[in-house]
Structures are given as structure tokens and as C-alpha cells.
PDB file of C-alpha atoms in Angstrom:
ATOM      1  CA  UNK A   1       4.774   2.171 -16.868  1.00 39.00           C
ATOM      2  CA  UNK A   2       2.504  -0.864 -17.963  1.00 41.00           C
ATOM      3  CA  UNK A   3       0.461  -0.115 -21.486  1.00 47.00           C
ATOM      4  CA  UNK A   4      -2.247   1.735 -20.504  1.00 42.00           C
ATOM      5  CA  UNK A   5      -5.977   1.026 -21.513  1.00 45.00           C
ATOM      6  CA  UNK A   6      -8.468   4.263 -23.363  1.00 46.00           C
ATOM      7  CA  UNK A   7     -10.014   4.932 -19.765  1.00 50.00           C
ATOM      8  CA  UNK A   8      -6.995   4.696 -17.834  1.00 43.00           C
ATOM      9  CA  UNK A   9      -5.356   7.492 -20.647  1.00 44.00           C
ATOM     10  CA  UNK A  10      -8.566   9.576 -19.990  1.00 46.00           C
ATOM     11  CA  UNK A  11      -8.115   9.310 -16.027  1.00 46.00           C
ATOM     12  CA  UNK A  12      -4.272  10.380 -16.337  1.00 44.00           C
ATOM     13  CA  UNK A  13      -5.048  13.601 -18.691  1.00 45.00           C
ATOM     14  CA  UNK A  14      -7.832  14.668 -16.193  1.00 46.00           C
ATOM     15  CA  UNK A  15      -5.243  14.490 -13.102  1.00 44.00           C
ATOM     16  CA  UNK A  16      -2.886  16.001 -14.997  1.00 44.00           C
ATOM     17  CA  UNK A  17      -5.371  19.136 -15.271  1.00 44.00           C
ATOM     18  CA  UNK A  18      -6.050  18.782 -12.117  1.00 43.00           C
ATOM     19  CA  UNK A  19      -2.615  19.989 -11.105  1.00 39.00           C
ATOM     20  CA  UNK A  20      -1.857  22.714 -13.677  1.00 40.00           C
ATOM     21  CA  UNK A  21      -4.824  24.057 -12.332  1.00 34.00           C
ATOM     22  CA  UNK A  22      -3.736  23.698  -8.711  1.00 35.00           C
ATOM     23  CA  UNK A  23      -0.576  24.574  -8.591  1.00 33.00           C
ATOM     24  CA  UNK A  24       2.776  22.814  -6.959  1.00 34.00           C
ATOM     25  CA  UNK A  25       4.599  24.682  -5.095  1.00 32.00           C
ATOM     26  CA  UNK A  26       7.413  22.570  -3.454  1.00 33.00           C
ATOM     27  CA  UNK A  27       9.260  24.023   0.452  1.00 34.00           C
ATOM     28  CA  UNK A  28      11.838  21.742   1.780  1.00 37.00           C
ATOM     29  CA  UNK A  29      15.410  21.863   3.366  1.00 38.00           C
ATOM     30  CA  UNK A  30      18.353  21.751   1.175  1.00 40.00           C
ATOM     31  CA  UNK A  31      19.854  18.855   0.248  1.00 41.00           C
ATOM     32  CA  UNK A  32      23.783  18.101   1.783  1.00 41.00           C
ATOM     33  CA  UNK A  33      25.706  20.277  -1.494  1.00 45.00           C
ATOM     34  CA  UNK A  34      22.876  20.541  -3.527  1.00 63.00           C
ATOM     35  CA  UNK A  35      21.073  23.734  -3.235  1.00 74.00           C
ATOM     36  CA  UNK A  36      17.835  23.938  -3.253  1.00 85.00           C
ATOM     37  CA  UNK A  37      16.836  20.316  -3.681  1.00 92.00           C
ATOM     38  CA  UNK A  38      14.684  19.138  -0.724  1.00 92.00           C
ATOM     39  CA  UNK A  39      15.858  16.813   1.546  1.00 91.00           C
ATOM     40  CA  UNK A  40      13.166  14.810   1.718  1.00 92.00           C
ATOM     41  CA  UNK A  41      11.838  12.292  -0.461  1.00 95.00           C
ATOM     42  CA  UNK A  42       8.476  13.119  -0.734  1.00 96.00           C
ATOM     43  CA  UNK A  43       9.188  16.057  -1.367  1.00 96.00           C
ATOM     44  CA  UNK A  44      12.029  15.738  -3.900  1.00 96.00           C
ATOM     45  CA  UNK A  45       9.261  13.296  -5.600  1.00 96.00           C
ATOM     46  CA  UNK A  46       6.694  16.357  -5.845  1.00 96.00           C
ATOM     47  CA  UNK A  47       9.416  17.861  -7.464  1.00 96.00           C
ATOM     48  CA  UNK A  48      10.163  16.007  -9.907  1.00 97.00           C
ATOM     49  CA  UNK A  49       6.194  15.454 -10.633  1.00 96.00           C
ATOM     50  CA  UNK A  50       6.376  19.374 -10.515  1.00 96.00           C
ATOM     51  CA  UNK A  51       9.089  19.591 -13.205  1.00 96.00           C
ATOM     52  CA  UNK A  52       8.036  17.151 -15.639  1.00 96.00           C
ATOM     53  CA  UNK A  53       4.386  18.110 -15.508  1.00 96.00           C
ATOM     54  CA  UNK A  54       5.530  21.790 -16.430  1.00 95.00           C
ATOM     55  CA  UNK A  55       8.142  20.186 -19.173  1.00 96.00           C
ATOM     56  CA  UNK A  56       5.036  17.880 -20.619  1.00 96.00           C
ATOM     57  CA  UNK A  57       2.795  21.142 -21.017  1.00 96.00           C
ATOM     58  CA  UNK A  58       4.974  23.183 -22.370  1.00 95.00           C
ATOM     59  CA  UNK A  59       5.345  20.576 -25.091  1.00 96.00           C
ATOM     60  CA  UNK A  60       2.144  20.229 -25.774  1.00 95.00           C
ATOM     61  CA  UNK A  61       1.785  24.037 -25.746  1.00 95.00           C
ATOM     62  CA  UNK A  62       4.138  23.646 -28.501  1.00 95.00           C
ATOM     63  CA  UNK A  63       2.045  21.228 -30.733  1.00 93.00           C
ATOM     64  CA  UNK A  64      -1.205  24.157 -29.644  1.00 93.00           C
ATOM     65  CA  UNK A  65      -2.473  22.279 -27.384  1.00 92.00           C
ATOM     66  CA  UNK A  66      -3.787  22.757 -23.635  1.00 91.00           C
ATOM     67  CA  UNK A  67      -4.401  20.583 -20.587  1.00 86.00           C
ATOM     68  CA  UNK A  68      -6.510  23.284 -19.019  1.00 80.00           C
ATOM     69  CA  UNK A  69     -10.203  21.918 -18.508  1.00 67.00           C
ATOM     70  CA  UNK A  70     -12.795  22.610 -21.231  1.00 79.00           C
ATOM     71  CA  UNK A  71     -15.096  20.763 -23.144  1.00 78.00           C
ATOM     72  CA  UNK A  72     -13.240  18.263 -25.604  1.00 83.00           C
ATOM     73  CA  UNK A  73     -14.865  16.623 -28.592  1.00 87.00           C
ATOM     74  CA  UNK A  74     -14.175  12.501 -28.958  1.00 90.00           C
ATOM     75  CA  UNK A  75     -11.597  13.140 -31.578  1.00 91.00           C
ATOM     76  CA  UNK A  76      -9.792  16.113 -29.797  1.00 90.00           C
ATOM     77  CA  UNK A  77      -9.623  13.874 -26.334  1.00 90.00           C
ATOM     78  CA  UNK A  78      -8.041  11.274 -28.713  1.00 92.00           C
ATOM     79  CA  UNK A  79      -5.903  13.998 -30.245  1.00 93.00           C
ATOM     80  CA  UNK A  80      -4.561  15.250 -26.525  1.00 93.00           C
ATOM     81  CA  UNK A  81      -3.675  11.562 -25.778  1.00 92.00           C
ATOM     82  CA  UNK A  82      -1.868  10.799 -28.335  1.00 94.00           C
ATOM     83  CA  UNK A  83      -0.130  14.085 -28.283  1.00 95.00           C
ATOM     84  CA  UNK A  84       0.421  13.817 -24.368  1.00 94.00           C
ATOM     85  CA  UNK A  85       1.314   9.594 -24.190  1.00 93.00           C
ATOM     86  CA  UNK A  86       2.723   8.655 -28.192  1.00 92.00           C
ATOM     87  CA  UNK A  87       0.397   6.606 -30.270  1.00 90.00           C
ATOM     88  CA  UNK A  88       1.296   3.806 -32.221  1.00 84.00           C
ATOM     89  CA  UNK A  89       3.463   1.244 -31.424  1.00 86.00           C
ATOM     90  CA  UNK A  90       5.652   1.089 -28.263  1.00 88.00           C
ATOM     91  CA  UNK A  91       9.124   2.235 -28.593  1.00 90.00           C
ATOM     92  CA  UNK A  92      10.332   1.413 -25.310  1.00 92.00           C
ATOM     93  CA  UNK A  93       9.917  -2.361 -23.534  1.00 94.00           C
ATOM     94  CA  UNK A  94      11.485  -3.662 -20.883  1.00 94.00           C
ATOM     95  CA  UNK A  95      10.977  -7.582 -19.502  1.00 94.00           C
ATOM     96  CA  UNK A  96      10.848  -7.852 -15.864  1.00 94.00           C
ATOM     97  CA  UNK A  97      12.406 -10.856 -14.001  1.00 91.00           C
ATOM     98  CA  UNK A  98       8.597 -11.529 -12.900  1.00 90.00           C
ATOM     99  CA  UNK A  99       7.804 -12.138 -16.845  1.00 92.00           C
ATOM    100  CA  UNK A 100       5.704  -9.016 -17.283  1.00 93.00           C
ATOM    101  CA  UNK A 101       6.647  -6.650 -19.882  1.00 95.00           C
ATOM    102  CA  UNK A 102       6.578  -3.109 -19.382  1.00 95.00           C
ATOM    103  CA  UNK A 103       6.560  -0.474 -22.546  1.00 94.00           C
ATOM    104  CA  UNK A 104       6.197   3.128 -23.139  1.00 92.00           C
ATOM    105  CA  UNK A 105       6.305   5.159 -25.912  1.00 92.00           C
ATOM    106  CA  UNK A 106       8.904   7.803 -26.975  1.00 91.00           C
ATOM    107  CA  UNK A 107       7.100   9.999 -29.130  1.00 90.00           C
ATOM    108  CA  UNK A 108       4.334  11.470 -26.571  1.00 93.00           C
ATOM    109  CA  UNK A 109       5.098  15.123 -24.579  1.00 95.00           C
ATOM    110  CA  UNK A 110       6.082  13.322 -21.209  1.00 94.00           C
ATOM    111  CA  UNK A 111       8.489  10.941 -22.989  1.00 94.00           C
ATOM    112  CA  UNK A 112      10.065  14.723 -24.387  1.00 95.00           C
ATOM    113  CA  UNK A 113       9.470  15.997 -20.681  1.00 96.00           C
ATOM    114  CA  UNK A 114      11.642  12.940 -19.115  1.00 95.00           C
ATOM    115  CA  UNK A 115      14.018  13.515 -21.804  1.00 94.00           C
ATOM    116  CA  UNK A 116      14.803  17.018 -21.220  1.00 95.00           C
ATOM    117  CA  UNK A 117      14.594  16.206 -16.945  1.00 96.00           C
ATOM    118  CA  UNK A 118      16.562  12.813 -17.221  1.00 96.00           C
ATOM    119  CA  UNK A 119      18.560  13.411 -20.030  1.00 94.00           C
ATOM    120  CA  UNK A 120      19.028  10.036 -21.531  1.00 90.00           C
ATOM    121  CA  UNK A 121      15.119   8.795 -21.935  1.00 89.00           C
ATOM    122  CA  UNK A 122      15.824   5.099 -22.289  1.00 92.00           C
ATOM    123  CA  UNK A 123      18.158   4.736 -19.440  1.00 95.00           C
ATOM    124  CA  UNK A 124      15.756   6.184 -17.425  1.00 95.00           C
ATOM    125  CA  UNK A 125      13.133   4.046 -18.598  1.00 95.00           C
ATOM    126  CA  UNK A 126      15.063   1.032 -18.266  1.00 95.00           C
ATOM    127  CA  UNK A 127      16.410   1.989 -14.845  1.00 96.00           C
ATOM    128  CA  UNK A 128      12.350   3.474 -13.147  1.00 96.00           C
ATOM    129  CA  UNK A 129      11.057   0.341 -14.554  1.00 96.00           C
ATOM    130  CA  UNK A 130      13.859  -2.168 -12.766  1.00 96.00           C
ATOM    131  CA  UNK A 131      13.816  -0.040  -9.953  1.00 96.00           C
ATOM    132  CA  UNK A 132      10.262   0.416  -9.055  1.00 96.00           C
ATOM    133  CA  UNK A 133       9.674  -3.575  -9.604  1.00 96.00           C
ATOM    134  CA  UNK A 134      12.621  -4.562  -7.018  1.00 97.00           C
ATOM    135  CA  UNK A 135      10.304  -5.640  -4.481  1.00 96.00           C
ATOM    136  CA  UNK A 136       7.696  -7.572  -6.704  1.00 96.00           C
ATOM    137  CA  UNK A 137      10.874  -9.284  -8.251  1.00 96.00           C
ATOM    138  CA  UNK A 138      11.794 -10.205  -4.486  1.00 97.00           C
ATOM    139  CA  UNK A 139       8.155 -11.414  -3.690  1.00 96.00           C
ATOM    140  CA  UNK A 140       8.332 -13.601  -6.766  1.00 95.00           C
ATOM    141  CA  UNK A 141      11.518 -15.096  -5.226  1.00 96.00           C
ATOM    142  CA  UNK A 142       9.994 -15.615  -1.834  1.00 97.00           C
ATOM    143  CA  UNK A 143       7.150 -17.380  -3.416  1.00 96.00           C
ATOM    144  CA  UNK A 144       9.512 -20.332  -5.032  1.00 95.00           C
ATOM    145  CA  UNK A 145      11.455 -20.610  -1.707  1.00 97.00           C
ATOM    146  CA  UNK A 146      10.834 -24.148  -0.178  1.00 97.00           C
ATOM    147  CA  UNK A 147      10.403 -22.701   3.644  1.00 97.00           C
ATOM    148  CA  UNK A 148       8.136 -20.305   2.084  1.00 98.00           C
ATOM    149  CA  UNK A 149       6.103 -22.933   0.544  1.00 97.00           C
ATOM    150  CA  UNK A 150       5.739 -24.900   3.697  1.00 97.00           C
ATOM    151  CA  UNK A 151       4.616 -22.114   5.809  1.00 97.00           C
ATOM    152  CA  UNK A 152       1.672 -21.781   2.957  1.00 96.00           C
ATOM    153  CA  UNK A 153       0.979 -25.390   3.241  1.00 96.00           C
ATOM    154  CA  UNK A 154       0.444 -24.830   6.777  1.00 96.00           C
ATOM    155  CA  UNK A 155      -1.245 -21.644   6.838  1.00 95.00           C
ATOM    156  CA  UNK A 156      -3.683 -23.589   4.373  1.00 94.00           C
ATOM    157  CA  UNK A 157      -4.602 -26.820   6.142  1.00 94.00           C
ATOM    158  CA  UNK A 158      -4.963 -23.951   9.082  1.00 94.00           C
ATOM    159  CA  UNK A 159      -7.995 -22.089   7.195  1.00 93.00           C
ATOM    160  CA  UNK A 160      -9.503 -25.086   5.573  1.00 93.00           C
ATOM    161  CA  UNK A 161     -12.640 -25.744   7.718  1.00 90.00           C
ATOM    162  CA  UNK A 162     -12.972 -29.531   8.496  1.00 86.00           C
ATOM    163  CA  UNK A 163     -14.613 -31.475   5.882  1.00 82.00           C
ATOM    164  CA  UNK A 164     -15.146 -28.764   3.437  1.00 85.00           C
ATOM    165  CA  UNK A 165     -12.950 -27.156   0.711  1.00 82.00           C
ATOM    166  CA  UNK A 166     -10.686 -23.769   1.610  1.00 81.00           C
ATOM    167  CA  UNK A 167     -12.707 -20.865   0.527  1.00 84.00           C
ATOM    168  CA  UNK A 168     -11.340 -18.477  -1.810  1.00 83.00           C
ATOM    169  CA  UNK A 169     -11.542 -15.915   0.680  1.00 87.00           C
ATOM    170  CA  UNK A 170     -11.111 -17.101   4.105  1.00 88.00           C
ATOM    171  CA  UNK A 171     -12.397 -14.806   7.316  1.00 91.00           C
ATOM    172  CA  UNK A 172     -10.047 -12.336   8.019  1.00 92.00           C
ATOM    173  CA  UNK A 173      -9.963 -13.377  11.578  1.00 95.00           C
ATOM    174  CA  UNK A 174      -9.296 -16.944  10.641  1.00 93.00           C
ATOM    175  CA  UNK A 175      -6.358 -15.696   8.277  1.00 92.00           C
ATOM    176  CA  UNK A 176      -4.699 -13.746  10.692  1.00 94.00           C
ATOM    177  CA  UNK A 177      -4.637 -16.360  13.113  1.00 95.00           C
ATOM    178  CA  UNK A 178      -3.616 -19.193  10.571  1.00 95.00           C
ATOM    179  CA  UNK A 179      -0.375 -16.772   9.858  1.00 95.00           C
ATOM    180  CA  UNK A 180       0.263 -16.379  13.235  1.00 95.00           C
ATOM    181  CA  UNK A 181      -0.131 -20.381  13.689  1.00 96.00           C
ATOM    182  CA  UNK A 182       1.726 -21.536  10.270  1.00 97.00           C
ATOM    183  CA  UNK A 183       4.575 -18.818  10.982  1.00 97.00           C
ATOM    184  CA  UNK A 184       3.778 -17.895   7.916  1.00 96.00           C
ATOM    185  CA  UNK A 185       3.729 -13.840   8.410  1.00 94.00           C
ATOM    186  CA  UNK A 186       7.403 -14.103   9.863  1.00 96.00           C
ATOM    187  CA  UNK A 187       8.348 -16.905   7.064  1.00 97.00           C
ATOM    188  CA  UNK A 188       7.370 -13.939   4.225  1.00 96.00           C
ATOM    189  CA  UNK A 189       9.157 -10.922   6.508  1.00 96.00           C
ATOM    190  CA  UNK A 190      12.404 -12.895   6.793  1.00 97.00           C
ATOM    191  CA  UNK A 191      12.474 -14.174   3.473  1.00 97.00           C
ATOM    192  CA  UNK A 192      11.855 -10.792   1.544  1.00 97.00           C
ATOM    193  CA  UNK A 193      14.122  -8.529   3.625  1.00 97.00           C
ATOM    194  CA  UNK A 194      16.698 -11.650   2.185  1.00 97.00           C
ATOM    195  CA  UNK A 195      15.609 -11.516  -1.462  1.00 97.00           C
ATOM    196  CA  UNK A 196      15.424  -7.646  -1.761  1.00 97.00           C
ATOM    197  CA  UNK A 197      19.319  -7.920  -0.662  1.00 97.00           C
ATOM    198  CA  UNK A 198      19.797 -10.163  -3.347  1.00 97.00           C
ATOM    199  CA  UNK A 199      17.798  -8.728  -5.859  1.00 97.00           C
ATOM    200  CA  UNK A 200      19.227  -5.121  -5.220  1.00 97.00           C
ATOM    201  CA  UNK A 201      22.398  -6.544  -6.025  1.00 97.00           C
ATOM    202  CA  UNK A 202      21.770  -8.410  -9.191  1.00 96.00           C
ATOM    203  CA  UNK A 203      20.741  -4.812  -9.884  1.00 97.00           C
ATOM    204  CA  UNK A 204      23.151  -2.841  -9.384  1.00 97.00           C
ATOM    205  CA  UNK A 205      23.782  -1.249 -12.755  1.00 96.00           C
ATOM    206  CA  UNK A 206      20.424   0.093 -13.095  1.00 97.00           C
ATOM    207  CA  UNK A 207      20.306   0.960  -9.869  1.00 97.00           C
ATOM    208  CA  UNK A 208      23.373   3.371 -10.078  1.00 97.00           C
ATOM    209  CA  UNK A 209      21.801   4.885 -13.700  1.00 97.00           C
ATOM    210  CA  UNK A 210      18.507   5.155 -11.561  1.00 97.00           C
ATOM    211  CA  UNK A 211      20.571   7.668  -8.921  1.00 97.00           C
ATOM    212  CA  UNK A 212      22.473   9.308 -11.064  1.00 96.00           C
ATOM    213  CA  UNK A 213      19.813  10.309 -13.359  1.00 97.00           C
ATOM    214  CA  UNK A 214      17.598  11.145 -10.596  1.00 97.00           C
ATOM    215  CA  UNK A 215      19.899  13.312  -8.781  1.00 96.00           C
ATOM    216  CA  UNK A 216      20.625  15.390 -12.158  1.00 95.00           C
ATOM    217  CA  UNK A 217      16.845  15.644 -12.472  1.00 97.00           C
ATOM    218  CA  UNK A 218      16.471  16.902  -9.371  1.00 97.00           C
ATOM    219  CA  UNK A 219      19.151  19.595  -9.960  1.00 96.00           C
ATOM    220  CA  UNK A 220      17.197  20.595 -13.300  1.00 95.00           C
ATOM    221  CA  UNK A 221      13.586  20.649 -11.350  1.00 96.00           C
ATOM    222  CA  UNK A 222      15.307  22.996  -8.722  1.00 95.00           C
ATOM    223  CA  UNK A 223      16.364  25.345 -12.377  1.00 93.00           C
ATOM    224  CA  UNK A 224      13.093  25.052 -13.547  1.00 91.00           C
ATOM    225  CA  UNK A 225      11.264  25.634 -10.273  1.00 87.00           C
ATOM    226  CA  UNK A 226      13.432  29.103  -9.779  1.00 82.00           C
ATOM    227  CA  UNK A 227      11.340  32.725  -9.999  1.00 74.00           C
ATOM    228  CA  UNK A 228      12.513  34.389 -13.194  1.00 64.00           C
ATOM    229  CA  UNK A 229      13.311  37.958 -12.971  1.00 46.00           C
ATOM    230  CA  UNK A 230      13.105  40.722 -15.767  1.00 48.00           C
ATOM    231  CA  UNK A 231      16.729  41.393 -16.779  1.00 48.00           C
ATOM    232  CA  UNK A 232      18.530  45.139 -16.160  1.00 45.00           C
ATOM    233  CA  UNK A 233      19.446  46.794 -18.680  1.00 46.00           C
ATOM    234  CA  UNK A 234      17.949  45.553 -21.666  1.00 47.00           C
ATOM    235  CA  UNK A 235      14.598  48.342 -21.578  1.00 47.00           C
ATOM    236  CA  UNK A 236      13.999  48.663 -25.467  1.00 45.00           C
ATOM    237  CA  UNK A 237      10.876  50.961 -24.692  1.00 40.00           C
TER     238      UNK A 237
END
């Protein structure tokens, strides 16, 4: 995840309350050999939310510290922050194809929660990171492509009015029907369904880390997620 500013910290520790406080339970069909792992995406995503968010507070439980809501001083906010996200400098960075930079720390309670789910935290890192920026990598590519750039041309001398300069922020009537006009709608359509091919392939290593580490998370979410029962046997009363 991009470097996250003091508010944006803030916003993440209240929604993280928000769903200790809630509750997750997860219902879904089994997954082809996998028991108990759902099926579905979205719900194999809760899952995993599920998993680490339980992993992340029973870290911080460790270090005495809660997520439940109360009132928090400056300095204990600051405390739980640091404690939930790392502090200092980044540990983890990964450049992007696009040129942005991505970094994450490794010393914070969810970097221990991804490392006990994931198993190998910078792998995972590396691989989330590639994987969730496929499609902005493609975009990029589209961009640079010449047919691409002529439909733009196009769509612009489309929703320039006559005589006066393009405004930043043409009608939205006028720019769907200079995409329609300059082709340039398809152009994009074509040329990314191309470029995510491509890109998915110069990929493909972190790809594979990205499923395999996801589909042993998933198997220790479903372990995690399981009812405990008392064992027989073992009454010392």
C-alpha cells in the first residue's frame, strides 16, 4: 500500500474498530478440494480481511493494546498507529512499472498479521503490490500507444468549442459524444484488454507467488475462522 498520511492512519484504525466491533462472519460454498474455503471471491476476500484483522489484534493485544472504541489521548492515538502500521522508516518498497513507489513497513501488527497468514511477508508484499497495479501498468501502456494517441487527438479537436480553448472539464454530454465520434472509447477497450495480456505475462513470477500465497492464506483463515471446542478429558477441577 502507498505511504499513508496522519489522517489517512487515523481513518484506517477507526474502520478497523469498526469491524472488531461488528463482527465477520464469512458463509460460502466450498472451494473444489479445499474445505471450507468459499468459492467465491468476495467472499474468500472477507476472509482473508477476517483473518488478518483477528491476527493484527491479537498482536496488538500482545503489546496491551486495544482497537475497541474509547477515548484516546493525542499521544496514545499516535502510540496505536505506530503499534498497528510500524513507525520509522519503510522497510518494504517496491517500484512500479508506472514510476510510483509503493512501501510498507515490517515492524507494525498487520505486517506480523500478513506474516503469520502469508507466510513469507515480503513476497507477499512484492507480489499484492505487482498484482493489484496490473491494470494501471496496462493503462500506462495504452496511453504511449500511437492509435491511442490519435483517437485523443480526435476526441480533443471534437470537444474544443470553435474559437475558444478546450476546457478542463468538458460537458459530459459533449465527452461522451466526442468518444463515440473519435472512436476513442473502443480505441482504449481494445487496447487495454491487449496490454493487460501483455503485462500479465511480463508478470508472471509474481503472479504465481501472488496465488500460491493466497491460496495458503486462505487455508489458514479457514483454521483460524473454525469454532474451538473445550477438549475431553483434560477436567483438572
Amino acid at each position: 500500500m502507498f505511504r499513508r498520511t496522519p489522517r489517512a492512519r487515523r481513518a484506517l484504525v477507526t474502520a478497523a474498530a469498526s469491524l472488531l466491533l461488528s463482527g465477520c462472519a464469512v458463509i460460502g460454498p466450498n472451494g473444489p478440494g479445499e474445505p471450507g474455503v468459499p468459492a467465491d471471491r468476495a467472499a474468500q476476500d472477507t476472509l482473508l480481511k477476517a483473518a488478518e484483522h483477528r491476527l493484527a489484534v491479537d498482536c496488538l493485544a500482545d503489546r496491551g493494546l486495544t482497537l475497541t472504541a474509547r477515548a484516546r489521548s493525542p499521544a496514545e492515538d499516535r502510540t496505536l498507529q505506530a503499534a498497528l502500521f510500524g513507525a520509522g522508516p519503510s522497510e518494504l518498497s517496491v517500484t512500479l512499472a508506472t514510476g510510483a513507489t509503493v512501501t510498507a513497513h515490517e515492524d507494525g501488527c498487520l505486517a506480523t498479521a500478513r506474516g503469520r497468514l502469508y507466510g513469507d511477508p515480503r513476497r507477499w508484499f512484492r507480489a499484492q503490490v505487482t498484482v493489484d497495479n496490473l491494470r494501471a501498468e496496462a493503462q500506462a501502456r495504452v496511453r504511449d500507444d500511437p492509435a491511442h494517441q490519435e483517437a485523443l487527438a480526435r476526441w480533443t479537436r471534437c470537444a474544443t468549442p470553435p474559437g475558444r480553448p478546450r476546457p478542463d472539464r468538458p460537458d459530459p454530454a459533449v465527452g461522451a459524444r466526442c468518444a463515440r465520434e473519435s472512436g476513442l472509447g473502443d480505441v482504449r477497450a481494445r487496447l487495454e484488454a491487449v496490454e493487460l495480456l501483455a503485462v500479465r505475462a511480463l508478470h508472471r513470477d509474481e503472479l504465481t507467488a501472488y496465488r500460491q500465497l493466497r491460496d495458503r492464506a486462505l487455508l489458514r483463515a479457514v483454521e483460524l475462522s473454525a469454532p474451538t471446542h473445550p477438549q475431553k478429558g483434560h477436567d483438572h477441577s
